[in-house]
Short mmCIF file of C-alpha atoms and ligand atoms in Angstrom, two decimals:
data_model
loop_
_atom_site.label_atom_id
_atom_site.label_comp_id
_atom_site.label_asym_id
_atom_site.label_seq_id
_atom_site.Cartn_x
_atom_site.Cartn_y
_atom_site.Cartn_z
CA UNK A 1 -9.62 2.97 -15.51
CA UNK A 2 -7.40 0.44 -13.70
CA UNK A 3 -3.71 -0.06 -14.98
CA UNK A 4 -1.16 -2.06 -13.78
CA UNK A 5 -0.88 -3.81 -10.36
CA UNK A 6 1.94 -1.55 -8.86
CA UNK A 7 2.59 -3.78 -5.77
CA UNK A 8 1.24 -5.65 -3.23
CA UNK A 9 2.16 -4.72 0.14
CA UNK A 10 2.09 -7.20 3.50
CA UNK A 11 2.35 -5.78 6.93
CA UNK A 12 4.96 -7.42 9.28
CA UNK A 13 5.57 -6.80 12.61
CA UNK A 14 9.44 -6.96 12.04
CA UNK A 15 10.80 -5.09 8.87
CA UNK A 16 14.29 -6.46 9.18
CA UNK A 17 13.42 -9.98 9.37
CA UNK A 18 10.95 -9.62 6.60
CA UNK A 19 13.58 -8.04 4.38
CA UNK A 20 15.49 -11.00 4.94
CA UNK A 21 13.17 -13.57 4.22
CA UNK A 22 12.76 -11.85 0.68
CA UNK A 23 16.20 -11.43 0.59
CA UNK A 24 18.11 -14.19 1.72
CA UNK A 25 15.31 -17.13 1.74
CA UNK A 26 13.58 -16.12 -1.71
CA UNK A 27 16.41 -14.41 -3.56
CA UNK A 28 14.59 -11.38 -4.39
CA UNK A 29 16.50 -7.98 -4.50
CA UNK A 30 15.43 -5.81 -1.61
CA UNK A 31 15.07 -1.71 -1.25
CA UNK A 32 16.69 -0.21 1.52
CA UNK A 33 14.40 0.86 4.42
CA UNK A 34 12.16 3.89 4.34
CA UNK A 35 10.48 5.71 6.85
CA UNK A 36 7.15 7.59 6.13
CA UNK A 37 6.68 9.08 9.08
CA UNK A 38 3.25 11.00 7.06
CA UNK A 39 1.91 7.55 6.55
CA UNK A 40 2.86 5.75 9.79
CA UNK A 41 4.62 3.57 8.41
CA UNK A 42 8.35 2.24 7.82
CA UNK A 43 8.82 0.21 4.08
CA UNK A 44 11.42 -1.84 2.27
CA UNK A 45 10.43 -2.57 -1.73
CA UNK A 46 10.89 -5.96 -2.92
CA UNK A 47 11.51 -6.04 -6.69
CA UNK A 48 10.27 -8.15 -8.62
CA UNK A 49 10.41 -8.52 -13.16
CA UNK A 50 6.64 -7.65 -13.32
CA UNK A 51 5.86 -5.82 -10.14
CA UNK A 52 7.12 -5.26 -6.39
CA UNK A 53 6.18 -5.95 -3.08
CA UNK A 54 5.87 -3.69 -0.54
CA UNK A 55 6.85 -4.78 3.47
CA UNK A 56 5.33 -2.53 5.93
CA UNK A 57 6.09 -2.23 9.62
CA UNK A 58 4.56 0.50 11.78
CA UNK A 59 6.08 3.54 12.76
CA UNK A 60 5.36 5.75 15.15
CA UNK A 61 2.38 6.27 17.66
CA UNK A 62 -1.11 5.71 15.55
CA UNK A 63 0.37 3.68 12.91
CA UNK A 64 -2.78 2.73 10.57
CA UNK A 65 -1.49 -0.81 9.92
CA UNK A 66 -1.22 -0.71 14.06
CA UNK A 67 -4.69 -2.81 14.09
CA UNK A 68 -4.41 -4.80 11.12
CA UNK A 69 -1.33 -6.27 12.74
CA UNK A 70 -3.23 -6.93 16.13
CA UNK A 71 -5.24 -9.23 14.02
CA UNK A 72 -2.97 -10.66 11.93
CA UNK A 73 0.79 -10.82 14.49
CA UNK A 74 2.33 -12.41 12.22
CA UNK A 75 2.19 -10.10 9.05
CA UNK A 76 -0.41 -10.13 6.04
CA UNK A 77 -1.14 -8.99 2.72
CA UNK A 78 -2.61 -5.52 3.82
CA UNK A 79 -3.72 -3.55 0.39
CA UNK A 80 -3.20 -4.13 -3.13
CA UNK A 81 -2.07 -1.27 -5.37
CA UNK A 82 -3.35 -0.60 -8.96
CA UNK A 83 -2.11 2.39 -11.10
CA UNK A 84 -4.45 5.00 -12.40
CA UNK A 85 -3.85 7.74 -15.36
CA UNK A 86 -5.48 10.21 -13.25
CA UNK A 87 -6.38 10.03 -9.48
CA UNK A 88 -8.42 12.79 -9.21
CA UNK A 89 -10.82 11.47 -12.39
CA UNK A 90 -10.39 8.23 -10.75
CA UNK A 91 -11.85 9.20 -7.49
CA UNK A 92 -14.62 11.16 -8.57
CA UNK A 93 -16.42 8.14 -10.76
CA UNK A 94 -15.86 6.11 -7.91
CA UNK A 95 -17.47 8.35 -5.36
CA UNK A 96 -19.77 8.80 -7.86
CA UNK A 97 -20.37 5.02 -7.94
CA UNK A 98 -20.76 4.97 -3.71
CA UNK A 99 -17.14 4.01 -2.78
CA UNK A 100 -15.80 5.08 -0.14
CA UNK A 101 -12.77 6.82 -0.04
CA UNK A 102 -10.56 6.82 3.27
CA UNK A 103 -8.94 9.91 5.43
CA UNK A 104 -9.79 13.17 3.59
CA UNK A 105 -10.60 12.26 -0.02
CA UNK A 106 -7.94 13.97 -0.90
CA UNK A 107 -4.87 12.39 -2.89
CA UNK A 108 -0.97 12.19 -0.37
CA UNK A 109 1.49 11.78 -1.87
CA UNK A 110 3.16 7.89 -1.47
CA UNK A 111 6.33 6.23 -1.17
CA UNK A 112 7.23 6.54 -5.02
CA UNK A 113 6.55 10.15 -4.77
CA UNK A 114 3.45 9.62 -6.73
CA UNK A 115 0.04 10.80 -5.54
CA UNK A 116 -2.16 8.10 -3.55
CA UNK A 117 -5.51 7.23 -2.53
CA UNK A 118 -7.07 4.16 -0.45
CA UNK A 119 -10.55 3.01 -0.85
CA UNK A 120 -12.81 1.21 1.63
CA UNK A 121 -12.05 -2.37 1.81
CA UNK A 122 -16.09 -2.91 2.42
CA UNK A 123 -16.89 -1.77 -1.27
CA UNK A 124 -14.22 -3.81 -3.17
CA UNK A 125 -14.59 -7.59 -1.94
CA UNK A 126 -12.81 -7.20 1.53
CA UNK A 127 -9.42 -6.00 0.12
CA UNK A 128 -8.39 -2.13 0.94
CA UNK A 129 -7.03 -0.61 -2.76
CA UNK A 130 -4.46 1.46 -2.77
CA UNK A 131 -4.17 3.51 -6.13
CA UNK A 132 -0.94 5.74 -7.51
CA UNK A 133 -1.12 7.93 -10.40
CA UNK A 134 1.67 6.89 -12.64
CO1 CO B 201 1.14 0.68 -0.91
#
């Protein structure tokens, strides 16, 4: 069911200065900033040969990364993203199975313009999935 790893994304608490690190300390070529205001969130894309990474920074009131970055104030990896053929078949065998999917169960679409789903961190080894029909 699972395809490839379509990013890893880390929560910072300072997009700008995360962007740079990728940037100017590790060489990597960096997206220009997003804002998902649907999501919460603000984003930059690192790319990478085999995959990207994705920075997050809040935005907005009720940001869901809001907590994780009470925890963690300096930034960490926050969800890892695999790519399915089909979210919706996906979702159902997992349900099926007893995951738990989060917010409605029902697929947004994501930063790539692609539709996404999380899953409970609890049911897959303490990391929250992210997955993107591609
Ligand atoms: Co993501």
């Amino acid at each position: 069911m699972l395809g490839r790893l379509n990013h890893v994304a880390i929560a910072v608490p300072d997009l700008e200065a995360a962007a740079g690190v990728y940037r100017d300390t590790l060489g990597a070529t960096v997206s220009q900033r997003q804002d998902l205001p649907a999501h919460g969130v603000s984003v930059v894309f690192v790319k990478l040969p085999n995959t990207k990474i994705e920075l997050l920074e809040p935005f907005g009131a009720d940001s869901p990364i809001e907590k994780f970055l009470e925890r963690n104030p300096g930034g960490g990896i926050h969800h890892i993203c695999y790519e399915v053929g089909d979210i919706a078949y996906a979702r159902d065998r997992l349900v099926e199975d007893g995951a738990r999917v989060l917010g409605s169960g029902e697929p947004m679409i994501g930063a790539h313009g692609k539709p996404v789903l999380f899953l409970h961190p609890k049911d897959f080894l303490g990391t929250l999935i992210e997955l993107e029909e591609v």
